[in-house]
């Protein structure tokens, strides 16, 4: 698959987001509620993919929106609102991971093992998430944004505040590391 | 082997495996990798493992419903903090802070209540002060350095004189002290010791009702006295007084002003005595 041809699934019209931002800055606080409704699920799943358990993901999501609330007056529209929001969320997750003691990781592993899926192959997603938990934060971020959130290289570069070439390198190394962890975790399920 | 195909080694193919499995390898390299895979079973197994892991990543994931933290977000964001910057305050907020600081300094002098005309510059106690050399030219950086040293006393540490030339916080300008302008009413009679007892008598004219308003700027109050003189045939005239105290600047009842009233300025607004003539 050529990444250049990847659809920008998150390229839903950003004019709606910009209009809500302008409304909020002009004093209508209800606009923030609508921004939250539009983006909360997306942000939560980024945080869940990066942190691996719902409690940490909830905290990171809350911190993301708190910072968004405070920073919205300074948003100038130079980048897409979604990528700006993702950058905040990813940074919050990376900060949380850096400050996390080792014993807390066991909670994430337990949650991944215990999360039940109503349909589909439970072990496949479980294996993927378990392997992701053992990756370095920047590698985990690259994989989550590319495979879980279906973002393009350019969007990931904006979200991680780095160049597209660096994103390629990180994805490459992340895939190599993930492959070893996935196979080690018994990920031999055929897709 | 095809012409133009490079003979790759296993370590090269291992390095290119993730790009090949994700379809991002350029066509020229793809041919080289496929040529190697055709003859190397170990690399084929590695490539299959890499493909499996990437397919697992690409498999659709169950989206999880987010918890509702909107109320908590707004509560947290409303708390003033380092990054709190409400959109609607802006310069008005900054101006209010500056104005409050100026008013506070105007009223409260943290350096002591020094009358304006007696204000003097407060100098630090003289210690080992480095004297500026007389040869320093005016307005040069050297003079600025020496002037700065002249202000700063040198520190003595273990008998050795040190002047570390550390940068100092510039001295803050001394606040300008001004007295509040207070309207002082007419002084009381020197012999009056108890205002309550020696308050001037107010003669109530021969009217059925009388209205007195006394302004006491010191207390910031206006005392309004309504005097009613009731005269009944065959009975002693009765004087009834009703007074209310209101703060200066509050709304006045214009209807009362239309009554007979006089404004008096008395030292003590609460002590009036009437005499019935």
GROMACS .gro file of C-alpha atoms in nm:
model
  468
    1UNK     CA    1   0.000   0.000   0.000
    2UNK     CA    2   0.140   0.331  -0.100
    3UNK     CA    3   0.113   0.569   0.192
    4UNK     CA    4   0.090   0.857  -0.048
    5UNK     CA    5  -0.242   0.724  -0.164
    6UNK     CA    6  -0.381   0.677   0.183
    7UNK     CA    7  -0.706   0.857   0.219
    8UNK     CA    8  -0.700   1.137   0.470
    9UNK     CA    9  -0.984   0.998   0.671
   10UNK     CA   10  -0.954   1.280   0.917
   11UNK     CA   11  -0.991   1.540   0.649
   12UNK     CA   12  -1.353   1.589   0.733
   13UNK     CA   13  -1.429   1.952   0.681
   14UNK     CA   14  -1.225   2.152   0.928
   15UNK     CA   15  -1.432   2.460   0.858
   16UNK     CA   16  -1.685   2.336   1.111
   17UNK     CA   17  -1.412   2.310   1.374
   18UNK     CA   18  -1.280   2.655   1.289
   19UNK     CA   19  -1.627   2.802   1.309
   20UNK     CA   20  -1.673   2.650   1.654
   21UNK     CA   21  -1.335   2.782   1.764
   22UNK     CA   22  -1.430   3.131   1.650
   23UNK     CA   23  -1.761   3.106   1.831
   24UNK     CA   24  -1.590   2.998   2.150
   25UNK     CA   25  -1.330   3.274   2.131
   26UNK     CA   26  -1.604   3.530   2.081
   27UNK     CA   27  -1.762   3.420   2.407
   28UNK     CA   28  -2.004   3.140   2.333
   29UNK     CA   29  -1.902   2.865   2.567
   30UNK     CA   30  -2.157   2.626   2.416
   31UNK     CA   31  -1.929   2.600   2.113
   32UNK     CA   32  -1.676   2.415   2.326
   33UNK     CA   33  -1.940   2.157   2.415
   34UNK     CA   34  -1.992   2.086   2.049
   35UNK     CA   35  -1.619   2.064   1.986
   36UNK     CA   36  -1.600   1.814   2.268
   37UNK     CA   37  -1.882   1.605   2.122
   38UNK     CA   38  -1.712   1.597   1.782
   39UNK     CA   39  -1.367   1.503   1.904
   40UNK     CA   40  -1.394   1.325   2.237
   41UNK     CA   41  -1.423   0.973   2.095
   42UNK     CA   42  -1.127   1.025   1.868
   43UNK     CA   43  -0.909   1.164   2.144
   44UNK     CA   44  -1.014   0.893   2.386
   45UNK     CA   45  -0.920   0.615   2.146
   46UNK     CA   46  -0.581   0.773   2.084
   47UNK     CA   47  -0.521   0.786   2.457
   48UNK     CA   48  -0.649   0.431   2.505
   49UNK     CA   49  -0.424   0.300   2.233
   50UNK     CA   50  -0.124   0.476   2.379
   51UNK     CA   51  -0.184   0.418   2.747
   52UNK     CA   52  -0.357   0.084   2.742
   53UNK     CA   53  -0.611   0.127   3.020
   54UNK     CA   54  -0.933   0.327   3.050
   55UNK     CA   55  -0.844   0.515   3.369
   56UNK     CA   56  -0.523   0.661   3.232
   57UNK     CA   57  -0.693   0.727   2.901
   58UNK     CA   58  -0.970   0.916   3.076
   59UNK     CA   59  -0.722   1.130   3.269
   60UNK     CA   60  -0.521   1.203   2.956
   61UNK     CA   61  -0.835   1.290   2.763
   62UNK     CA   62  -0.946   1.526   3.039
   63UNK     CA   63  -0.607   1.697   3.049
   64UNK     CA   64  -0.614   1.727   2.671
   65UNK     CA   65  -0.945   1.907   2.669
   66UNK     CA   66  -0.849   2.126   2.963
   67UNK     CA   67  -0.543   2.241   2.772
   68UNK     CA   68  -0.755   2.282   2.461
   69UNK     CA   69  -1.000   2.500   2.654
   70UNK     CA   70  -0.720   2.722   2.777
   71UNK     CA   71  -0.531   2.736   2.447
   72UNK     CA   72  -0.820   2.791   2.206
   73UNK     CA   73  -0.787   3.171   2.214
   74UNK     CA   74  -0.432   3.129   2.084
   75UNK     CA   75  -0.521   2.896   1.795
   76UNK     CA   76  -0.434   3.079   1.474
   77UNK     CA   77  -0.547   2.818   1.222
   78UNK     CA   78  -0.201   2.762   1.073
   79UNK     CA   79  -0.253   2.389   1.106
   80UNK     CA   80  -0.565   2.180   1.097
   81UNK     CA   81  -0.757   2.185   1.418
   82UNK     CA   82  -0.761   1.805   1.433
   83UNK     CA   83  -0.384   1.773   1.403
   84UNK     CA   84  -0.336   2.042   1.665
   85UNK     CA   85  -0.569   1.855   1.898
   86UNK     CA   86  -0.393   1.526   1.828
   87UNK     CA   87  -0.061   1.684   1.914
   88UNK     CA   88  -0.192   1.789   2.250
   89UNK     CA   89  -0.335   1.442   2.314
   90UNK     CA   90  -0.019   1.259   2.208
   91UNK     CA   91   0.199   1.485   2.421
   92UNK     CA   92  -0.021   1.428   2.723
   93UNK     CA   93   0.002   1.053   2.668
   94UNK     CA   94   0.378   1.061   2.626
   95UNK     CA   95   0.412   1.266   2.944
   96UNK     CA   96   0.193   1.016   3.125
   97UNK     CA   97   0.401   0.725   2.999
   98UNK     CA   98   0.728   0.885   3.100
   99UNK     CA   99   0.607   0.940   3.450
  100UNK     CA  100   0.453   0.598   3.485
  101UNK     CA  101   0.619   0.350   3.719
  102UNK     CA  102   0.666  -0.006   3.602
  103UNK     CA  103   0.403  -0.152   3.831
  104UNK     CA  104   0.134   0.058   3.667
  105UNK     CA  105   0.198  -0.110   3.336
  106UNK     CA  106   0.065  -0.434   3.485
  107UNK     CA  107  -0.274  -0.266   3.524
  108UNK     CA  108  -0.278  -0.188   3.152
  109UNK     CA  109  -0.182  -0.544   3.068
  110UNK     CA  110  -0.460  -0.676   3.289
  111UNK     CA  111  -0.713  -0.451   3.129
  112UNK     CA  112  -0.608  -0.554   2.778
  113UNK     CA  113  -0.635  -0.920   2.871
  114UNK     CA  114  -0.969  -0.871   3.039
  115UNK     CA  115  -1.137  -0.648   2.784
  116UNK     CA  116  -1.405  -0.855   2.623
  117UNK     CA  117  -1.514  -0.813   2.266
  118UNK     CA  118  -1.869  -0.894   2.177
  119UNK     CA  119  -1.768  -1.011   1.832
  120UNK     CA  120  -1.454  -1.072   1.635
  121UNK     CA  121  -1.129  -1.223   1.729
  122UNK     CA  122  -1.054  -1.130   2.085
  123UNK     CA  123  -0.705  -1.270   2.089
  124UNK     CA  124  -0.593  -1.073   1.784
  125UNK     CA  125  -0.668  -0.731   1.929
  126UNK     CA  126  -0.546  -0.845   2.268
  127UNK     CA  127  -0.214  -0.951   2.119
  128UNK     CA  128  -0.180  -0.624   1.933
  129UNK     CA  129  -0.250  -0.408   2.235
  130UNK     CA  130  -0.024  -0.615   2.459
  131UNK     CA  131   0.260  -0.579   2.213
  132UNK     CA  132   0.198  -0.205   2.181
  133UNK     CA  133   0.222  -0.161   2.557
  134UNK     CA  134   0.579  -0.280   2.549
  135UNK     CA  135   0.696  -0.035   2.286
  136UNK     CA  136   0.867   0.296   2.347
  137UNK     CA  137   0.623   0.589   2.365
  138UNK     CA  138   0.726   0.750   2.037
  139UNK     CA  139   0.701   0.417   1.853
  140UNK     CA  140   0.369   0.345   2.013
  141UNK     CA  141   0.243   0.689   1.910
  142UNK     CA  142   0.347   0.635   1.550
  143UNK     CA  143   0.173   0.299   1.525
  144UNK     CA  144  -0.143   0.412   1.704
  145UNK     CA  145  -0.180   0.720   1.486
  146UNK     CA  146  -0.107   0.532   1.163
  147UNK     CA  147  -0.297   0.208   1.217
  148UNK     CA  148  -0.559   0.290   1.479
  149UNK     CA  149  -0.646   0.644   1.371
  150UNK     CA  150  -0.569   0.599   1.001
  151UNK     CA  151  -0.366   0.917   0.977
  152UNK     CA  152  -0.135   0.995   0.688
  153UNK     CA  153   0.238   1.057   0.721
  154UNK     CA  154   0.188   1.432   0.694
  155UNK     CA  155  -0.076   1.436   0.964
  156UNK     CA  156   0.138   1.221   1.194
  157UNK     CA  157   0.433   1.454   1.133
  158UNK     CA  158   0.220   1.750   1.238
  159UNK     CA  159   0.083   1.570   1.539
  160UNK     CA  160   0.427   1.461   1.658
  161UNK     CA  161   0.583   1.791   1.555
  162UNK     CA  162   0.849   1.631   1.341
  163UNK     CA  163   0.934   1.585   0.974
  164UNK     CA  164   0.772   1.331   0.742
  165UNK     CA  165   1.105   1.155   0.698
  166UNK     CA  166   1.135   1.110   1.072
  167UNK     CA  167   0.786   0.965   1.077
  168UNK     CA  168   0.893   0.712   0.812
  169UNK     CA  169   1.195   0.614   1.018
  170UNK     CA  170   0.996   0.583   1.338
  171UNK     CA  171   0.729   0.375   1.171
  172UNK     CA  172   0.993   0.151   1.024
  173UNK     CA  173   1.160   0.092   1.358
  174UNK     CA  174   0.826   0.064   1.535
  175UNK     CA  175   0.712  -0.208   1.293
  176UNK     CA  176   1.033  -0.403   1.347
  177UNK     CA  177   1.003  -0.381   1.723
  178UNK     CA  178   0.632  -0.459   1.715
  179UNK     CA  179   0.686  -0.764   1.500
  180UNK     CA  180   0.925  -0.914   1.754
  181UNK     CA  181   0.693  -0.844   2.046
  182UNK     CA  182   0.388  -0.967   1.859
  183UNK     CA  183   0.551  -1.294   1.763
  184UNK     CA  184   0.690  -1.336   2.111
  185UNK     CA  185   0.342  -1.288   2.255
  186UNK     CA  186   0.217  -1.573   2.045
  187UNK     CA  187   0.065  -1.368   1.771
  188UNK     CA  188   0.036  -1.638   1.514
  189UNK     CA  189  -0.327  -1.588   1.430
  190UNK     CA  190  -0.382  -1.570   1.060
  191UNK     CA  191  -0.571  -1.268   0.939
  192UNK     CA  192   1.970  -1.416  -1.202
  193UNK     CA  193   1.815  -1.129  -1.383
  194UNK     CA  194   2.042  -0.861  -1.518
  195UNK     CA  195   2.055  -0.550  -1.300
  196UNK     CA  196   1.925  -0.716  -0.983
  197UNK     CA  197   2.149  -0.659  -0.687
  198UNK     CA  198   2.241  -0.957  -0.476
  199UNK     CA  199   2.118  -0.863  -0.129
  200UNK     CA  200   2.228  -1.022   0.191
  201UNK     CA  201   1.997  -1.145   0.462
  202UNK     CA  202   2.068  -0.850   0.689
  203UNK     CA  203   1.972  -0.610   0.411
  204UNK     CA  204   1.648  -0.792   0.347
  205UNK     CA  205   1.569  -0.795   0.719
  206UNK     CA  206   1.615  -0.419   0.725
  207UNK     CA  207   1.384  -0.370   0.427
  208UNK     CA  208   1.124  -0.620   0.545
  209UNK     CA  209   0.886  -0.371   0.708
  210UNK     CA  210   0.884  -0.149   0.401
  211UNK     CA  211   0.835  -0.442   0.170
  212UNK     CA  212   0.553  -0.590   0.378
  213UNK     CA  213   0.375  -0.254   0.395
  214UNK     CA  214   0.416  -0.193   0.022
  215UNK     CA  215   0.630   0.116   0.060
  216UNK     CA  216   0.944  -0.018  -0.102
  217UNK     CA  217   1.038   0.136  -0.440
  218UNK     CA  218   1.001  -0.093  -0.737
  219UNK     CA  219   1.375  -0.126  -0.795
  220UNK     CA  220   1.438  -0.249  -0.444
  221UNK     CA  221   1.132  -0.471  -0.448
  222UNK     CA  222   1.281  -0.677  -0.727
  223UNK     CA  223   1.604  -0.724  -0.533
  224UNK     CA  224   1.419  -0.833  -0.221
  225UNK     CA  225   1.200  -1.077  -0.413
  226UNK     CA  226   1.504  -1.223  -0.578
  227UNK     CA  227   1.659  -1.289  -0.237
  228UNK     CA  228   1.340  -1.430  -0.093
  229UNK     CA  229   1.321  -1.673  -0.380
  230UNK     CA  230   1.639  -1.843  -0.267
  231UNK     CA  231   1.638  -1.783   0.114
  232UNK     CA  232   1.386  -1.977   0.326
  233UNK     CA  233   1.487  -1.807   0.651
  234UNK     CA  234   1.418  -1.462   0.508
  235UNK     CA  235   1.092  -1.589   0.367
  236UNK     CA  236   0.985  -1.696   0.718
  237UNK     CA  237   1.089  -1.360   0.859
  238UNK     CA  238   0.896  -1.179   0.589
  239UNK     CA  239   0.586  -1.386   0.659
  240UNK     CA  240   0.611  -1.301   1.029
  241UNK     CA  241   0.645  -0.934   0.947
  242UNK     CA  242   0.344  -0.951   0.716
  243UNK     CA  243   0.136  -1.121   0.986
  244UNK     CA  244   0.217  -0.855   1.242
  245UNK     CA  245   0.134  -0.572   1.005
  246UNK     CA  246  -0.193  -0.735   0.906
  247UNK     CA  247  -0.280  -0.761   1.274
  248UNK     CA  248  -0.212  -0.391   1.311
  249UNK     CA  249  -0.425  -0.312   1.010
  250UNK     CA  250  -0.719  -0.521   1.130
  251UNK     CA  251  -1.014  -0.306   1.238
  252UNK     CA  252  -1.017  -0.223   1.606
  253UNK     CA  253  -1.318  -0.188   1.825
  254UNK     CA  254  -1.377   0.179   1.902
  255UNK     CA  255  -1.439   0.243   2.269
  256UNK     CA  256  -1.698   0.488   2.395
  257UNK     CA  257  -1.539   0.780   2.574
  258UNK     CA  258  -1.641   0.869   2.929
  259UNK     CA  259  -1.814   1.202   2.981
  260UNK     CA  260  -1.561   1.436   3.136
  261UNK     CA  261  -1.693   1.763   2.997
  262UNK     CA  262  -1.807   1.894   3.335
  263UNK     CA  263  -1.474   1.804   3.493
  264UNK     CA  264  -1.291   1.972   3.204
  265UNK     CA  265  -1.481   2.297   3.253
  266UNK     CA  266  -1.427   2.290   3.627
  267UNK     CA  267  -1.056   2.234   3.587
  268UNK     CA  268  -1.023   2.492   3.311
  269UNK     CA  269  -1.206   2.754   3.517
  270UNK     CA  270  -0.952   2.733   3.795
  271UNK     CA  271  -0.702   3.013   3.761
  272UNK     CA  272  -0.363   2.882   3.682
  273UNK     CA  273  -0.057   2.963   3.495
  274UNK     CA  274  -0.222   2.905   3.162
  275UNK     CA  275  -0.560   3.054   3.248
  276UNK     CA  276  -0.630   3.317   2.999
  277UNK     CA  277  -0.999   3.380   2.947
  278UNK     CA  278  -1.082   3.504   2.603
  279UNK     CA  279  -1.312   3.777   2.719
  280UNK     CA  280  -1.079   3.938   2.973
  281UNK     CA  281  -0.766   4.013   2.783
  282UNK     CA  282  -0.651   4.369   2.822
  283UNK     CA  283  -0.939   4.456   3.052
  284UNK     CA  284  -0.817   4.202   3.302
  285UNK     CA  285  -0.461   4.326   3.278
  286UNK     CA  286  -0.577   4.684   3.315
  287UNK     CA  287  -0.783   4.598   3.621
  288UNK     CA  288  -0.483   4.434   3.784
  289UNK     CA  289  -0.263   4.735   3.713
  290UNK     CA  290  -0.527   4.976   3.839
  291UNK     CA  291  -0.572   4.777   4.158
  292UNK     CA  292  -0.198   4.775   4.216
  293UNK     CA  293  -0.174   5.152   4.162
  294UNK     CA  294  -0.462   5.216   4.400
  295UNK     CA  295  -0.313   4.990   4.659
  296UNK     CA  296   0.021   5.168   4.639
  297UNK     CA  297  -0.148   5.507   4.653
  298UNK     CA  298  -0.328   5.420   4.972
  299UNK     CA  299  -0.087   5.189   5.144
  300UNK     CA  300   0.273   5.278   5.149
  301UNK     CA  301   0.463   4.962   5.236
  302UNK     CA  302   0.767   5.163   5.326
  303UNK     CA  303   0.592   5.358   5.598
  304UNK     CA  304   0.372   5.662   5.591
  305UNK     CA  305   0.617   5.930   5.495
  306UNK     CA  306   0.463   6.268   5.416
  307UNK     CA  307   0.530   6.374   5.066
  308UNK     CA  308   0.716   6.686   5.162
  309UNK     CA  309   0.937   6.498   5.403
  310UNK     CA  310   1.015   6.205   5.181
  311UNK     CA  311   1.377   6.129   5.155
  312UNK     CA  312   1.562   5.871   4.959
  313UNK     CA  313   1.627   5.564   5.166
  314UNK     CA  314   1.985   5.451   5.138
  315UNK     CA  315   2.123   5.119   5.252
  316UNK     CA  316   2.351   5.135   5.550
  317UNK     CA  317   2.704   5.228   5.453
  318UNK     CA  318   2.937   4.935   5.452
  319UNK     CA  319   3.242   4.858   5.248
  320UNK     CA  320   3.141   5.054   4.948
  321UNK     CA  321   3.361   5.050   4.645
  322UNK     CA  322   3.430   5.405   4.541
  323UNK     CA  323   3.406   5.482   4.175
  324UNK     CA  324   3.741   5.590   4.034
  325UNK     CA  325   3.736   5.959   3.943
  326UNK     CA  326   3.891   5.891   3.608
  327UNK     CA  327   3.584   5.712   3.479
  328UNK     CA  328   3.436   5.900   3.189
  329UNK     CA  329   3.075   6.008   3.206
  330UNK     CA  330   2.822   5.801   3.022
  331UNK     CA  331   3.053   5.512   2.942
  332UNK     CA  332   2.981   5.152   3.020
  333UNK     CA  333   3.275   5.160   3.256
  334UNK     CA  334   3.110   5.434   3.453
  335UNK     CA  335   2.788   5.238   3.462
  336UNK     CA  336   2.971   4.939   3.602
  337UNK     CA  337   3.148   5.148   3.863
  338UNK     CA  338   2.829   5.329   3.953
  339UNK     CA  339   2.666   4.999   4.002
  340UNK     CA  340   2.951   4.883   4.222
  341UNK     CA  341   2.927   5.202   4.424
  342UNK     CA  342   2.568   5.123   4.504
  343UNK     CA  343   2.635   4.765   4.597
  344UNK     CA  344   2.819   4.697   4.917
  345UNK     CA  345   3.093   4.443   4.892
  346UNK     CA  346   3.046   4.123   5.084
  347UNK     CA  347   3.299   3.992   5.327
  348UNK     CA  348   3.334   3.618   5.335
  349UNK     CA  349   3.586   3.466   5.571
  350UNK     CA  350   3.787   3.783   5.592
  351UNK     CA  351   3.832   3.801   5.217
  352UNK     CA  352   3.668   4.078   5.031
  353UNK     CA  353   3.453   3.953   4.748
  354UNK     CA  354   3.261   4.142   4.498
  355UNK     CA  355   3.116   3.882   4.277
  356UNK     CA  356   2.958   4.132   4.046
  357UNK     CA  357   2.636   3.944   4.053
  358UNK     CA  358   2.350   4.101   3.868
  359UNK     CA  359   2.102   4.260   4.103
  360UNK     CA  360   1.739   4.322   4.070
  361UNK     CA  361   1.698   4.688   3.977
  362UNK     CA  362   1.564   4.898   4.260
  363UNK     CA  363   1.195   4.947   4.243
  364UNK     CA  364   1.075   5.306   4.224
  365UNK     CA  365   0.944   5.430   4.554
  366UNK     CA  366   0.571   5.473   4.562
  367UNK     CA  367   0.430   5.819   4.558
  368UNK     CA  368   0.248   5.883   4.877
  369UNK     CA  369  -0.051   6.104   4.867
  370UNK     CA  370  -0.298   6.168   5.135
  371UNK     CA  371  -0.656   6.100   5.077
  372UNK     CA  372  -0.839   6.423   5.037
  373UNK     CA  373  -1.085   6.438   5.316
  374UNK     CA  374  -1.332   6.711   5.355
  375UNK     CA  375  -1.297   6.828   5.706
  376UNK     CA  376  -1.610   6.982   5.843
  377UNK     CA  377  -1.601   7.291   6.052
  378UNK     CA  378  -1.417   7.231   6.373
  379UNK     CA  379  -1.612   7.205   6.690
  380UNK     CA  380  -1.607   7.475   6.949
  381UNK     CA  381  -1.287   7.447   7.145
  382UNK     CA  382  -1.470   7.420   7.470
  383UNK     CA  383  -1.690   7.142   7.345
  384UNK     CA  384  -1.568   6.818   7.487
  385UNK     CA  385  -1.869   6.607   7.438
  386UNK     CA  386  -2.028   6.659   7.103
  387UNK     CA  387  -2.336   6.486   7.218
  388UNK     CA  388  -2.390   6.741   7.486
  389UNK     CA  389  -2.264   7.055   7.318
  390UNK     CA  390  -2.403   7.001   6.977
  391UNK     CA  391  -2.545   7.318   6.831
  392UNK     CA  392  -2.908   7.352   6.871
  393UNK     CA  393  -3.116   7.362   6.566
  394UNK     CA  394  -3.406   7.591   6.584
  395UNK     CA  395  -3.699   7.446   6.416
  396UNK     CA  396  -3.899   7.716   6.247
  397UNK     CA  397  -4.262   7.744   6.286
  398UNK     CA  398  -4.364   7.496   6.030
  399UNK     CA  399  -4.569   7.191   6.045
  400UNK     CA  400  -4.295   6.975   5.907
  401UNK     CA  401  -3.934   7.023   5.865
  402UNK     CA  402  -3.666   6.834   5.689
  403UNK     CA  403  -3.300   6.844   5.775
  404UNK     CA  404  -3.025   6.675   5.591
  405UNK     CA  405  -2.687   6.661   5.747
  406UNK     CA  406  -2.388   6.549   5.552
  407UNK     CA  407  -2.099   6.395   5.736
  408UNK     CA  408  -1.821   6.331   5.484
  409UNK     CA  409  -1.592   6.183   5.747
  410UNK     CA  410  -1.839   5.907   5.810
  411UNK     CA  411  -1.955   5.903   5.450
  412UNK     CA  412  -2.309   5.929   5.561
  413UNK     CA  413  -2.602   6.150   5.513
  414UNK     CA  414  -2.839   6.181   5.798
  415UNK     CA  415  -3.184   6.280   5.704
  416UNK     CA  416  -3.407   6.401   5.975
  417UNK     CA  417  -3.771   6.442   5.926
  418UNK     CA  418  -3.922   6.668   6.179
  419UNK     CA  419  -4.289   6.685   6.224
  420UNK     CA  420  -4.451   6.930   6.447
  421UNK     CA  421  -4.794   6.839   6.548
  422UNK     CA  422  -5.016   7.104   6.683
  423UNK     CA  423  -5.344   7.009   6.827
  424UNK     CA  424  -5.578   7.257   6.974
  425UNK     CA  425  -5.551   7.263   7.342
  426UNK     CA  426  -5.254   7.033   7.349
  427UNK     CA  427  -4.887   7.087   7.379
  428UNK     CA  428  -4.718   7.087   7.041
  429UNK     CA  429  -4.540   6.766   6.978
  430UNK     CA  430  -4.227   6.725   6.781
  431UNK     CA  431  -4.157   6.397   6.624
  432UNK     CA  432  -3.825   6.317   6.475
  433UNK     CA  433  -3.752   6.041   6.235
  434UNK     CA  434  -3.407   6.009   6.102
  435UNK     CA  435  -3.246   5.781   5.855
  436UNK     CA  436  -2.885   5.745   5.773
  437UNK     CA  437  -2.781   5.674   5.421
  438UNK     CA  438  -2.443   5.643   5.258
  439UNK     CA  439  -2.311   5.927   5.052
  440UNK     CA  440  -2.373   5.866   4.687
  441UNK     CA  441  -2.685   5.660   4.727
  442UNK     CA  442  -2.998   5.755   4.547
  443UNK     CA  443  -3.203   6.023   4.707
  444UNK     CA  444  -3.572   6.046   4.721
  445UNK     CA  445  -3.646   6.354   4.525
  446UNK     CA  446  -3.983   6.384   4.684
  447UNK     CA  447  -3.821   6.466   5.011
  448UNK     CA  448  -3.622   6.744   4.860
  449UNK     CA  449  -3.936   6.914   4.764
  450UNK     CA  450  -4.026   6.955   5.130
  451UNK     CA  451  -3.901   7.228   5.339
  452UNK     CA  452  -3.552   7.136   5.410
  453UNK     CA  453  -3.225   7.290   5.484
  454UNK     CA  454  -2.889   7.143   5.456
  455UNK     CA  455  -2.662   7.184   5.744
  456UNK     CA  456  -2.314   7.075   5.802
  457UNK     CA  457  -2.256   6.981   6.160
  458UNK     CA  458  -1.972   6.801   6.327
  459UNK     CA  459  -2.185   6.532   6.465
  460UNK     CA  460  -2.473   6.435   6.250
  461UNK     CA  461  -2.640   6.227   6.507
  462UNK     CA  462  -2.673   6.475   6.786
  463UNK     CA  463  -2.935   6.735   6.732
  464UNK     CA  464  -3.150   6.899   6.977
  465UNK     CA  465  -3.456   7.083   6.906
  466UNK     CA  466  -3.610   7.352   7.090
  467UNK     CA  467  -3.961   7.432   7.060
  468UNK     CA  468  -4.023   7.790   7.058
   0.00000   0.00000   0.00000
